[in-house]
Short mmCIF file of C-alpha atoms and ligand atoms in Angstrom, two decimals:
data_model
loop_
_atom_site.label_atom_id
_atom_site.label_comp_id
_atom_site.label_asym_id
_atom_site.label_seq_id
_atom_site.Cartn_x
_atom_site.Cartn_y
_atom_site.Cartn_z
CA UNK A 1 -23.84 -0.88 4.87
CA UNK A 2 -20.22 0.16 4.76
CA UNK A 3 -20.71 2.65 7.57
CA UNK A 4 -20.62 6.40 7.74
CA UNK A 5 -16.84 6.82 7.98
CA UNK A 6 -16.59 7.16 4.24
CA UNK A 7 -18.62 10.35 4.36
CA UNK A 8 -15.45 12.24 5.24
CA UNK A 9 -13.82 10.86 2.12
CA UNK A 10 -14.32 12.99 -0.98
CA UNK A 11 -14.10 9.82 -3.05
CA UNK A 12 -16.73 7.91 -1.12
CA UNK A 13 -19.08 5.92 -3.31
CA UNK A 14 -21.70 8.64 -3.37
CA UNK A 15 -19.19 11.40 -4.04
CA UNK A 16 -17.48 9.37 -6.71
CA UNK A 17 -20.77 8.90 -8.47
CA UNK A 18 -21.43 12.61 -8.20
CA UNK A 19 -17.87 13.19 -9.32
CA UNK A 20 -18.27 11.07 -12.43
CA UNK A 21 -21.49 12.84 -13.24
CA UNK A 22 -19.84 16.21 -12.72
CA UNK A 23 -16.86 15.23 -14.83
CA UNK A 24 -19.21 13.97 -17.51
CA UNK A 25 -20.89 17.36 -17.48
CA UNK A 26 -17.53 19.03 -17.98
CA UNK A 27 -17.36 20.34 -14.43
CA UNK A 28 -14.48 18.25 -13.10
CA UNK A 29 -14.10 17.80 -9.37
CA UNK A 30 -11.42 20.30 -8.50
CA UNK A 31 -13.94 22.42 -6.65
CA UNK A 32 -14.89 19.66 -4.19
CA UNK A 33 -14.16 20.43 -0.59
CA UNK A 34 -11.60 17.76 0.13
CA UNK A 35 -11.66 17.35 3.90
CA UNK A 36 -7.92 16.74 3.63
CA UNK A 37 -7.31 18.94 6.65
CA UNK A 38 -4.11 19.32 8.63
CA UNK A 39 -3.06 16.45 10.85
CA UNK A 40 -4.97 16.27 14.09
CA UNK A 41 -3.44 15.85 17.52
CA UNK A 42 -3.24 12.35 18.96
CA UNK A 43 -6.73 11.02 19.57
CA UNK A 44 -7.80 9.34 22.80
CA UNK A 45 -7.49 5.56 22.59
CA UNK A 46 -10.63 3.42 22.32
CA UNK A 47 -8.81 0.18 23.12
CA UNK A 48 -5.45 -1.32 24.02
CA UNK A 49 -2.53 -1.07 21.59
CA UNK A 50 -2.25 -3.72 18.87
CA UNK A 51 1.54 -3.38 18.72
CA UNK A 52 3.19 -6.81 18.96
CA UNK A 53 -0.16 -8.57 19.47
CA UNK A 54 -0.03 -12.12 18.11
CA UNK A 55 -2.61 -13.69 15.83
CA UNK A 56 -4.50 -16.58 17.36
CA UNK A 57 -3.05 -19.71 15.74
CA UNK A 58 -4.94 -21.10 12.71
CA UNK A 59 -4.47 -24.59 11.37
CA UNK A 60 -5.79 -23.38 8.02
CA UNK A 61 -6.05 -19.72 7.12
CA UNK A 62 -9.45 -19.24 5.48
CA UNK A 63 -9.42 -16.27 3.13
CA UNK A 64 -12.28 -14.22 1.69
CA UNK A 65 -11.28 -12.06 -1.28
CA UNK A 66 -13.15 -8.82 -1.95
CA UNK A 67 -12.37 -7.47 -5.43
CA UNK A 68 -11.19 -9.93 -8.07
CA UNK A 69 -10.20 -7.47 -10.78
CA UNK A 70 -6.63 -7.27 -12.07
CA UNK A 71 -4.94 -7.39 -8.68
CA UNK A 72 -7.31 -9.66 -6.77
CA UNK A 73 -7.41 -12.22 -9.59
CA UNK A 74 -3.62 -12.26 -9.85
CA UNK A 75 -3.21 -12.75 -6.09
CA UNK A 76 -5.79 -15.55 -5.92
CA UNK A 77 -3.52 -18.33 -7.28
CA UNK A 78 -0.73 -17.15 -4.99
CA UNK A 79 -2.96 -17.49 -1.92
CA UNK A 80 -3.77 -21.02 -3.11
CA UNK A 81 -0.07 -21.81 -3.59
CA UNK A 82 0.75 -20.96 0.04
CA UNK A 83 0.70 -24.01 2.33
CA UNK A 84 -2.24 -24.01 4.75
CA UNK A 85 -4.39 -21.43 2.95
CA UNK A 86 -7.93 -21.97 1.66
CA UNK A 87 -10.11 -19.48 -0.22
CA UNK A 88 -13.62 -19.87 1.15
CA UNK A 89 -15.39 -16.87 -0.41
CA UNK A 90 -14.98 -14.35 -3.22
CA UNK A 91 -16.82 -11.11 -3.88
CA UNK A 92 -16.93 -8.57 -6.70
CA UNK A 93 -19.66 -6.37 -8.10
CA UNK A 94 -18.97 -8.16 -11.38
CA UNK A 95 -20.60 -11.61 -11.42
CA UNK A 96 -18.32 -12.58 -14.34
CA UNK A 97 -15.26 -11.75 -12.26
CA UNK A 98 -16.61 -13.76 -9.32
CA UNK A 99 -17.37 -16.77 -11.52
CA UNK A 100 -13.90 -16.61 -13.11
CA UNK A 101 -12.31 -16.43 -9.65
CA UNK A 102 -14.39 -19.35 -8.32
CA UNK A 103 -13.41 -21.39 -11.38
CA UNK A 104 -9.72 -20.61 -10.78
CA UNK A 105 -10.13 -22.01 -7.26
CA UNK A 106 -11.85 -25.24 -8.38
CA UNK A 107 -9.47 -25.66 -11.35
CA UNK A 108 -6.65 -25.67 -8.81
CA UNK A 109 -8.34 -28.62 -7.10
CA UNK A 110 -9.90 -26.74 -4.16
CA UNK A 111 -13.58 -26.68 -3.09
CA UNK A 112 -15.72 -24.01 -4.72
CA UNK A 113 -15.78 -20.79 -2.67
CA UNK A 114 -19.00 -18.99 -1.75
CA UNK A 115 -19.78 -16.28 -4.30
CA UNK A 116 -21.00 -12.72 -3.68
CA UNK A 117 -21.86 -10.37 -6.52
CA UNK A 118 -25.24 -8.90 -5.58
CA UNK A 119 -24.20 -5.26 -5.58
CA UNK A 120 -21.72 -2.91 -4.00
CA UNK A 121 -22.62 -3.80 -0.39
CA UNK A 122 -22.65 -7.58 -0.81
CA UNK A 123 -19.15 -7.73 0.65
CA UNK A 124 -20.89 -7.27 4.02
CA UNK A 125 -22.45 -10.73 3.58
CA UNK A 126 -19.07 -12.28 2.84
CA UNK A 127 -17.71 -10.65 5.98
CA UNK A 128 -20.52 -12.10 8.10
CA UNK A 129 -19.50 -15.68 7.24
CA UNK A 130 -17.97 -17.75 10.02
CA UNK A 131 -15.55 -19.58 7.70
CA UNK A 132 -13.43 -16.50 6.87
CA UNK A 133 -10.43 -15.69 9.09
CA UNK A 134 -8.80 -13.11 6.84
CA UNK A 135 -10.34 -10.70 4.34
CA UNK A 136 -8.21 -9.51 1.43
CA UNK A 137 -9.41 -6.18 -0.02
CA UNK A 138 -8.34 -5.45 -3.62
CA UNK A 139 -10.93 -2.90 -4.69
CA UNK A 140 -10.64 0.75 -5.81
CA UNK A 141 -9.09 3.05 -3.18
CA UNK A 142 -12.35 4.64 -2.04
CA UNK A 143 -13.50 1.22 -0.79
CA UNK A 144 -10.40 0.20 1.16
CA UNK A 145 -11.26 1.77 4.52
CA UNK A 146 -15.02 1.00 4.59
CA UNK A 147 -14.29 -2.63 3.72
CA UNK A 148 -11.43 -2.95 6.23
CA UNK A 149 -13.57 -1.43 9.00
CA UNK A 150 -16.43 -3.79 8.27
CA UNK A 151 -14.05 -6.77 8.21
CA UNK A 152 -12.70 -5.96 11.66
CA UNK A 153 -16.15 -5.26 13.07
CA UNK A 154 -17.18 -8.70 11.80
CA UNK A 155 -14.28 -10.30 13.65
CA UNK A 156 -11.94 -10.75 10.66
CA UNK A 157 -8.32 -9.78 10.30
CA UNK A 158 -7.91 -7.77 7.13
CA UNK A 159 -5.23 -7.12 4.54
CA UNK A 160 -5.76 -4.06 2.40
CA UNK A 161 -4.25 -3.10 -0.93
CA UNK A 162 -2.37 0.19 -1.12
CA UNK A 163 -3.15 2.66 0.38
CA UNK A 164 -5.08 1.53 3.49
CA UNK A 165 -6.93 4.85 3.61
CA UNK A 166 -7.03 8.15 1.79
CA UNK A 167 -7.78 10.65 4.58
CA UNK A 168 -6.35 11.15 8.05
CA UNK A 169 -9.82 10.51 9.51
CA UNK A 170 -10.00 7.16 7.74
CA UNK A 171 -6.57 6.15 9.04
CA UNK A 172 -7.47 7.02 12.65
CA UNK A 173 -10.69 5.06 12.24
CA UNK A 174 -8.65 2.02 11.15
CA UNK A 175 -6.38 2.39 14.19
CA UNK A 176 -9.29 2.85 16.61
CA UNK A 177 -11.21 -0.08 15.15
CA UNK A 178 -8.22 -2.43 15.15
CA UNK A 179 -7.60 -1.60 18.83
CA UNK A 180 -11.25 -1.93 19.78
CA UNK A 181 -11.96 -5.16 17.88
CA UNK A 182 -8.50 -6.74 18.53
CA UNK A 183 -8.28 -7.57 14.83
CA UNK A 184 -5.24 -6.75 12.72
CA UNK A 185 -5.39 -4.35 9.79
CA UNK A 186 -2.42 -4.95 7.52
CA UNK A 187 -1.22 -2.81 4.65
CA UNK A 188 -0.32 -5.53 2.18
CA UNK A 189 2.79 -3.71 0.98
CA UNK A 190 4.38 -6.26 -1.31
CA UNK A 191 7.40 -4.05 -2.08
CA UNK A 192 8.49 -4.41 1.55
CA UNK A 193 9.09 -8.09 0.66
CA UNK A 194 11.06 -7.48 -2.55
CA UNK A 195 14.45 -9.19 -2.62
CA UNK A 196 16.57 -6.02 -2.87
CA UNK A 197 14.59 -4.19 -0.19
CA UNK A 198 14.84 -7.13 2.21
CA UNK A 199 18.56 -7.52 1.55
CA UNK A 200 19.20 -3.81 2.21
CA UNK A 201 17.11 -4.07 5.38
CA UNK A 202 19.23 -6.99 6.64
CA UNK A 203 22.38 -5.03 5.83
CA UNK A 204 21.06 -1.98 7.71
CA UNK A 205 20.30 -4.10 10.75
CA UNK A 206 23.76 -5.69 10.55
CA UNK A 207 25.26 -2.19 10.66
CA UNK A 208 26.83 -2.12 7.18
CA UNK A 209 25.49 1.34 6.35
CA UNK A 210 26.54 2.86 9.69
CA UNK A 211 24.11 5.47 10.94
CA UNK A 212 21.14 5.73 8.57
CA UNK A 213 20.60 9.31 7.39
CA UNK A 214 18.55 9.51 4.19
CA UNK A 215 16.26 7.28 2.16
CA UNK A 216 14.26 7.70 -1.02
CA UNK A 217 11.28 5.77 -2.31
CA UNK A 218 8.87 6.29 -5.15
CA UNK A 219 6.15 5.05 -7.42
CA UNK A 220 7.34 6.05 -10.88
CA UNK A 221 5.29 4.00 -13.31
CA UNK A 222 3.99 5.02 -16.71
CA UNK A 223 0.32 4.08 -16.30
CA UNK A 224 -1.05 6.32 -19.08
CA UNK A 225 -2.25 3.54 -21.35
CA UNK A 226 -3.95 1.69 -18.47
CA UNK A 227 -5.44 4.88 -17.04
CA UNK A 228 -7.12 5.61 -20.38
CA UNK A 229 -8.11 2.00 -21.12
CA UNK A 230 -11.90 1.52 -21.21
CA UNK A 231 -11.57 -1.99 -19.82
CA UNK A 232 -8.53 -2.26 -17.52
CA UNK A 233 -9.68 -0.51 -14.33
CA UNK A 234 -13.33 -1.24 -13.48
CA UNK A 235 -15.30 1.90 -14.27
CA UNK A 236 -11.96 3.65 -14.96
CA UNK A 237 -11.79 4.47 -11.24
CA UNK A 238 -8.10 5.21 -11.12
CA UNK A 239 -8.08 8.10 -13.60
CA UNK A 240 -10.93 9.75 -11.64
CA UNK A 241 -8.57 10.45 -8.74
CA UNK A 242 -6.40 12.54 -11.07
CA UNK A 243 -9.36 14.86 -11.61
CA UNK A 244 -9.83 15.50 -7.90
CA UNK A 245 -6.62 15.58 -5.89
CA UNK A 246 -3.07 16.88 -6.29
CA UNK A 247 -0.55 14.96 -4.20
CA UNK A 248 1.24 11.62 -3.84
CA UNK A 249 -1.60 9.20 -4.58
CA UNK A 250 0.44 6.01 -4.05
CA UNK A 251 2.98 6.47 -1.28
CA UNK A 252 3.29 3.02 0.31
CA UNK A 253 5.42 1.20 -2.31
CA UNK A 254 8.20 3.75 -1.78
CA UNK A 255 7.71 4.51 1.89
CA UNK A 256 7.15 1.02 3.31
CA UNK A 257 10.69 -0.25 2.64
CA UNK A 258 12.39 3.02 3.66
CA UNK A 259 10.32 3.13 6.86
CA UNK A 260 11.67 -0.34 7.67
CA UNK A 261 15.27 0.79 7.03
CA UNK A 262 14.68 3.61 9.53
CA UNK A 263 12.81 1.49 12.13
CA UNK A 264 9.81 3.80 11.88
CA UNK A 265 7.35 3.02 14.72
CA UNK A 266 10.12 0.87 16.24
CA UNK A 267 12.46 3.62 17.47
CA UNK A 268 11.88 6.54 15.14
CA UNK A 269 8.78 8.20 13.73
CA UNK A 270 7.73 10.36 10.80
CA UNK A 271 7.21 13.91 12.04
CA UNK A 272 6.35 16.20 9.13
CA UNK A 273 6.04 16.30 5.35
CA UNK A 274 6.36 18.99 2.73
CA UNK A 275 5.26 18.32 -0.83
CA UNK A 276 5.38 19.99 -4.24
CA UNK A 277 3.78 19.02 -7.52
CA UNK A 278 4.75 19.87 -11.09
CA UNK A 279 2.12 21.03 -13.57
CA UNK A 280 -0.45 18.43 -14.61
CA UNK A 281 0.39 17.93 -18.28
CA UNK A 282 1.03 14.25 -19.08
CA UNK A 283 -2.53 12.90 -19.06
CA UNK A 284 -3.86 15.81 -21.11
CA UNK A 285 -1.07 15.31 -23.65
CA UNK A 286 -1.78 11.56 -23.80
CA UNK A 287 -5.47 12.27 -24.36
CA UNK A 288 -4.60 14.72 -27.14
CA UNK A 289 -2.53 12.03 -28.86
CA UNK A 290 -4.73 8.98 -28.28
CA UNK A 291 -8.37 9.78 -27.53
CA UNK A 292 -10.77 10.61 -30.38
CA UNK A 293 -12.72 13.86 -30.40
CA UNK A 294 -15.97 13.45 -28.50
CA UNK A 295 -14.56 10.82 -26.13
CA UNK A 296 -15.96 11.40 -22.60
CA UNK A 297 -12.42 11.91 -21.28
CA UNK A 298 -12.39 15.28 -23.06
CA UNK A 299 -14.75 16.52 -20.34
CA UNK A 300 -12.17 15.84 -17.65
CA UNK A 301 -9.67 18.26 -16.15
CA UNK A 302 -6.60 16.65 -14.60
CA UNK A 303 -5.45 18.44 -11.45
CA UNK A 304 -2.94 15.92 -10.09
CA UNK A 305 0.48 17.38 -10.91
CA UNK A 306 2.44 14.81 -12.91
CA UNK A 307 5.30 14.50 -10.40
CA UNK A 308 4.71 15.02 -6.71
CA UNK A 309 7.90 15.21 -4.65
CA UNK A 310 7.74 15.09 -0.84
CA UNK A 311 10.34 15.43 1.88
CA UNK A 312 9.62 13.82 5.24
CA UNK A 313 11.64 14.43 8.40
CA UNK A 314 11.85 11.88 11.17
CA UNK A 315 12.07 12.47 14.91
CA UNK A 316 15.76 11.44 14.77
CA UNK A 317 16.37 14.05 12.07
CA UNK A 318 16.60 11.65 9.12
CA UNK A 319 15.11 12.62 5.78
CA UNK A 320 12.92 10.58 3.42
CA UNK A 321 12.27 11.67 -0.14
CA UNK A 322 9.11 10.34 -1.80
CA UNK A 323 8.19 10.70 -5.45
CA UNK A 324 5.05 9.82 -7.43
CA UNK A 325 4.55 10.04 -11.18
CA UNK A 326 2.29 7.79 -13.28
CA UNK A 327 1.61 10.29 -16.06
CA UNK A 328 4.84 10.54 -18.06
CA UNK A 329 6.94 8.20 -20.22
CA UNK A 330 9.74 6.60 -18.21
CA UNK A 331 11.00 3.17 -17.09
CA UNK A 332 9.52 1.84 -13.86
CA UNK A 333 11.32 2.77 -10.64
CA UNK A 334 10.74 2.85 -6.90
CA UNK A 335 14.08 4.69 -6.42
CA UNK A 336 14.82 2.65 -3.28
CA UNK A 337 17.85 4.56 -2.02
CA UNK A 338 19.55 4.57 1.33
CA UNK A 339 22.44 6.73 2.56
CA UNK A 340 24.26 6.04 5.80
CA UNK A 341 27.53 7.21 7.32
CA UNK A 342 29.33 4.17 5.80
CA UNK A 343 27.93 4.36 2.28
CA UNK A 344 24.97 4.30 -0.06
CA UNK A 345 22.64 1.92 -1.91
CA UNK A 346 20.71 2.98 -5.01
CA UNK A 347 18.33 0.78 -6.99
CA UNK A 348 17.15 0.79 -10.64
CA UNK A 349 19.72 -0.58 -11.32
CA UNK A 350 20.97 -1.89 -8.00
CA UNK A 351 24.42 -0.57 -7.03
CA UNK A 352 26.27 -0.07 -3.81
CA UNK A 353 29.15 1.93 -2.40
CA UNK A 354 30.31 1.02 1.11
CA UNK A 355 33.57 1.98 2.78
CA UNK A 356 36.09 0.43 2.97
CA UNK A 357 35.16 -2.03 0.19
CA UNK A 358 34.41 0.59 -2.47
CA UNK A 359 36.39 3.69 -3.40
CA UNK A 360 37.28 6.07 -6.23
CA UNK A 361 33.66 6.96 -7.03
CA UNK A 362 33.15 3.46 -8.48
CA UNK A 363 29.89 1.64 -7.71
CA UNK A 364 30.13 -1.90 -6.40
CA UNK A 365 28.15 -4.97 -7.42
CA UNK A 366 25.10 -5.52 -5.18
CA UNK A 367 25.02 -9.20 -6.19
CA UNK A 368 28.15 -9.70 -4.09
CA UNK A 369 26.01 -9.08 -1.00
CA UNK A 370 23.65 -11.99 -1.70
CA UNK A 371 24.66 -13.58 1.59
CA UNK A 372 22.62 -10.85 3.28
CA UNK A 373 19.40 -12.03 1.66
CA UNK A 374 16.58 -12.36 4.16
CA UNK A 375 15.77 -15.94 5.18
CA UNK A 376 12.47 -15.68 3.32
CA UNK A 377 14.39 -15.17 0.06
CA UNK A 378 16.97 -17.82 0.84
CA UNK A 379 14.44 -20.48 1.78
CA UNK A 380 11.08 -19.57 0.27
CA UNK A 381 11.69 -17.18 -2.63
CA UNK A 382 11.09 -16.32 -5.28
CA UNK A 383 7.96 -18.50 -5.52
CA UNK A 384 5.30 -18.28 -8.21
CA UNK A 385 3.61 -15.15 -9.52
CA UNK A 386 4.50 -11.71 -10.69
CA UNK A 387 6.43 -8.75 -9.33
CA UNK A 388 9.63 -10.81 -9.11
CA UNK A 389 8.13 -13.16 -6.54
CA UNK A 390 7.61 -10.62 -3.74
CA UNK A 391 3.82 -11.06 -3.78
CA UNK A 392 4.16 -14.74 -2.95
CA UNK A 393 6.77 -14.08 -0.25
CA UNK A 394 4.43 -11.56 1.39
CA UNK A 395 1.49 -14.00 1.40
CA UNK A 396 3.69 -16.87 2.57
CA UNK A 397 4.88 -14.83 5.53
CA UNK A 398 1.39 -13.54 6.33
CA UNK A 399 0.01 -17.09 6.41
CA UNK A 400 2.99 -18.26 8.45
CA UNK A 401 2.36 -15.64 11.14
CA UNK A 402 -1.34 -16.51 11.22
CA UNK A 403 -0.78 -20.27 11.35
CA UNK A 404 1.91 -20.10 14.04
CA UNK A 405 0.14 -17.46 16.08
CA UNK A 406 2.86 -14.79 15.72
CA UNK A 407 2.38 -11.01 15.53
CA UNK A 408 2.09 -9.70 11.96
CA UNK A 409 5.16 -8.04 10.40
CA UNK A 410 3.01 -5.01 9.46
CA UNK A 411 0.42 -3.70 11.92
CA UNK A 412 -2.27 -1.04 11.80
CA UNK A 413 0.20 1.65 12.91
CA UNK A 414 2.48 0.89 9.95
CA UNK A 415 -0.53 0.75 7.65
CA UNK A 416 -1.72 4.19 8.78
CA UNK A 417 1.77 5.74 8.81
CA UNK A 418 2.74 4.53 5.34
CA UNK A 419 -0.61 5.57 3.86
CA UNK A 420 -0.70 9.00 5.53
CA UNK A 421 1.38 10.83 2.87
CA UNK A 422 -1.58 10.37 0.51
CA UNK A 423 -3.67 12.86 2.50
CA UNK A 424 -0.82 14.88 3.99
CA UNK A 425 0.86 15.55 0.63
CA UNK A 426 -2.45 16.77 -0.81
CA UNK A 427 -2.71 19.16 2.11
CA UNK A 428 0.89 20.35 1.78
CA UNK A 429 0.60 20.93 -1.98
CA UNK A 430 -2.66 22.81 -1.39
CA UNK A 431 -0.89 25.05 1.13
CA UNK A 432 2.05 25.92 -1.16
CA UNK A 433 4.29 23.19 0.29
CA UNK A 434 3.73 24.18 3.91
CA UNK A 435 5.00 21.50 6.32
CA UNK A 436 2.18 19.26 7.58
CA UNK A 437 2.56 17.25 10.78
CA UNK A 438 2.19 13.48 10.79
CA UNK A 439 -0.26 12.15 13.35
CA UNK A 440 1.38 9.77 15.83
CA UNK A 441 -0.88 6.81 15.20
CA UNK A 442 1.05 4.80 17.82
CA UNK A 443 -0.06 7.26 20.55
CA UNK A 444 3.46 7.66 21.89
CA UNK A 445 4.60 4.03 21.49
CA UNK A 446 6.79 4.63 18.45
CA UNK A 447 9.98 3.84 20.38
CA UNK A 448 8.76 0.38 21.37
CA UNK A 449 10.75 -2.40 19.66
CA UNK A 450 8.41 -5.00 18.19
CA UNK A 451 8.44 -7.41 15.24
CA UNK A 452 8.65 -5.94 11.75
CA UNK A 453 9.44 -6.96 8.18
CA UNK A 454 12.97 -8.10 9.12
CA UNK A 455 11.48 -11.13 10.85
CA UNK A 456 13.61 -13.82 12.45
CA UNK A 457 12.96 -17.29 11.07
CA UNK A 458 10.46 -19.04 13.35
CA UNK A 459 11.99 -21.95 15.28
N1 LIG B 501 0.32 -4.02 -4.49
C1 LIG B 501 0.41 -3.97 -5.80
O1 LIG B 501 1.44 -4.25 -6.40
C2 LIG B 501 -0.81 -3.61 -6.58
C3 LIG B 501 -0.85 -3.82 -7.97
C4 LIG B 501 -2.00 -3.47 -8.64
C5 LIG B 501 -3.08 -2.94 -7.97
N2 LIG B 501 -3.01 -2.74 -6.63
C6 LIG B 501 -4.15 -2.20 -5.89
O2 LIG B 501 -5.20 -3.13 -5.96
C7 LIG B 501 -6.45 -2.47 -5.93
C8 LIG B 501 -7.28 -2.92 -7.12
O3 LIG B 501 -6.63 -2.52 -8.31
P1 LIG B 501 -6.93 -3.26 -9.68
O4 LIG B 501 -5.86 -2.87 -10.63
O5 LIG B 501 -7.18 -4.69 -9.46
O6 LIG B 501 -8.30 -2.55 -10.10
P2 LIG B 501 -9.51 -3.24 -10.88
O7 LIG B 501 -10.40 -2.15 -11.31
O8 LIG B 501 -8.96 -4.17 -11.92
O9 LIG B 501 -10.18 -4.16 -9.78
C9 LIG B 501 -11.01 -3.66 -8.77
C10 LIG B 501 -12.15 -4.65 -8.61
O10 LIG B 501 -12.95 -4.24 -7.51
C11 LIG B 501 -14.30 -4.46 -7.88
N3 LIG B 501 -15.17 -3.63 -7.03
C12 LIG B 501 -15.39 -2.31 -7.06
N4 LIG B 501 -16.26 -1.95 -6.10
C13 LIG B 501 -16.59 -3.08 -5.45
C14 LIG B 501 -17.47 -3.37 -4.36
N5 LIG B 501 -18.17 -2.41 -3.75
N6 LIG B 501 -17.60 -4.66 -3.97
C15 LIG B 501 -16.91 -5.65 -4.57
N7 LIG B 501 -16.07 -5.43 -5.61
C16 LIG B 501 -15.92 -4.16 -6.03
C17 LIG B 501 -14.37 -4.11 -9.34
O11 LIG B 501 -15.50 -4.67 -9.98
C18 LIG B 501 -13.06 -4.70 -9.84
O12 LIG B 501 -13.21 -6.03 -10.28
C19 LIG B 501 -6.13 -1.00 -5.91
O13 LIG B 501 -6.12 -0.54 -4.60
C20 LIG B 501 -4.73 -0.92 -6.45
O14 LIG B 501 -4.03 0.21 -6.00
C21 LIG B 501 -1.88 -3.08 -5.93
#
């Protein structure tokens, strides 16, 4: 069984089933008690810190994939393309998806992986195998924490899709379990490995921006068609969250890179967040325009405000702005902005203004700073696959750290910190934008320098 931790999660399997039934009966889920309470004080440690702890070296990194839907299936060939990686097992509640994934592995010339599709708890059997070093979790959000906890308890390192957890309790449980089991829990935040983000990070660390003051990140992505598709998301899980919670439901793509610019958990820390949401209008309007009368979606009430805007203050007084909107027409953007005392970078499209090079309110060309590309982009990138190649770079680097026995770039403290705005923004919105404290998942070690995404090239 996945364990009892998920009971505190309003979107646990049981609740989600109840939720769907309630939504189907026209009740919605807005009345659910969320358990998204205010941040708790630092909890007593149950093990030693995992900060800077190296992987044991692996000649081959043997991967078990849990969830081979859209994301898992698209990451599978990238895992296979990374030198020294084997996929030994795949799991999904859909046997078709598992068979397709296994075929993709054999078609690429690799041995057939073990297959698990005997129900929603069969992932536990994959995790009990002794030929899996690393579990990759690409399932709906409500499964991320239970699967990651089980992976660590079964002796596996785990990489989780975004976000790592959806409540503060879940995030503490991930930290406690990583420390106790000595297994890493990694938020697989691919945007941290995007070329622009890595170049800006190098420039920050080389001092080009001066003192870093402000950063902005976002997930602004028109998902309306996919959210209402009957076939894209398994069981249409992603739209269900919009019927239950009002906050930033996908914070890590925007926050991960900005947290690296600000050395969060490596000198600074996130202290408090305040969040506001607009009215929830976009999904209802889309339904009006596209869904026939009598469609089950007409029983749903969307409570997630279309845009959620959050401001986060750091211990050093810096400010991070986060935005989330997947319900309105607009071009894709993660904002990706950084202001320092020497100038500013803004993405979408990329432009830069740094004294003394730029003046007269005229943006400069970011391409002229290509020399600052991270070594991963100079020597490995862009690689195969989507998202501009950042997915491959992330997996390449993950496998490199595991093969060489280095610490991971992203540890459980980063995973918890970057995911926390999910729960904390819901709480702040619920309390009329009251500031909500961030837990210090590092338990006071946030000033400790240790490896991060701006990795030096291994010798
Ligand atoms: N990092 C990125 O750029 C990125 C991009 C897309 C999606 N994602 C994330 O990936 C995750 C999956 O998203 P998706 O778009 O692939 O959704 P999806 O619905 O296409 O895939 C989820 C898969 O999980 C399977 N599943 C559900 N419960 C399961 C269980 N108990 N055991 C085994 N399998 C189970 C489903 O059958 C489905 O195949 C989400 O967390 C999403 O946020 C990340």
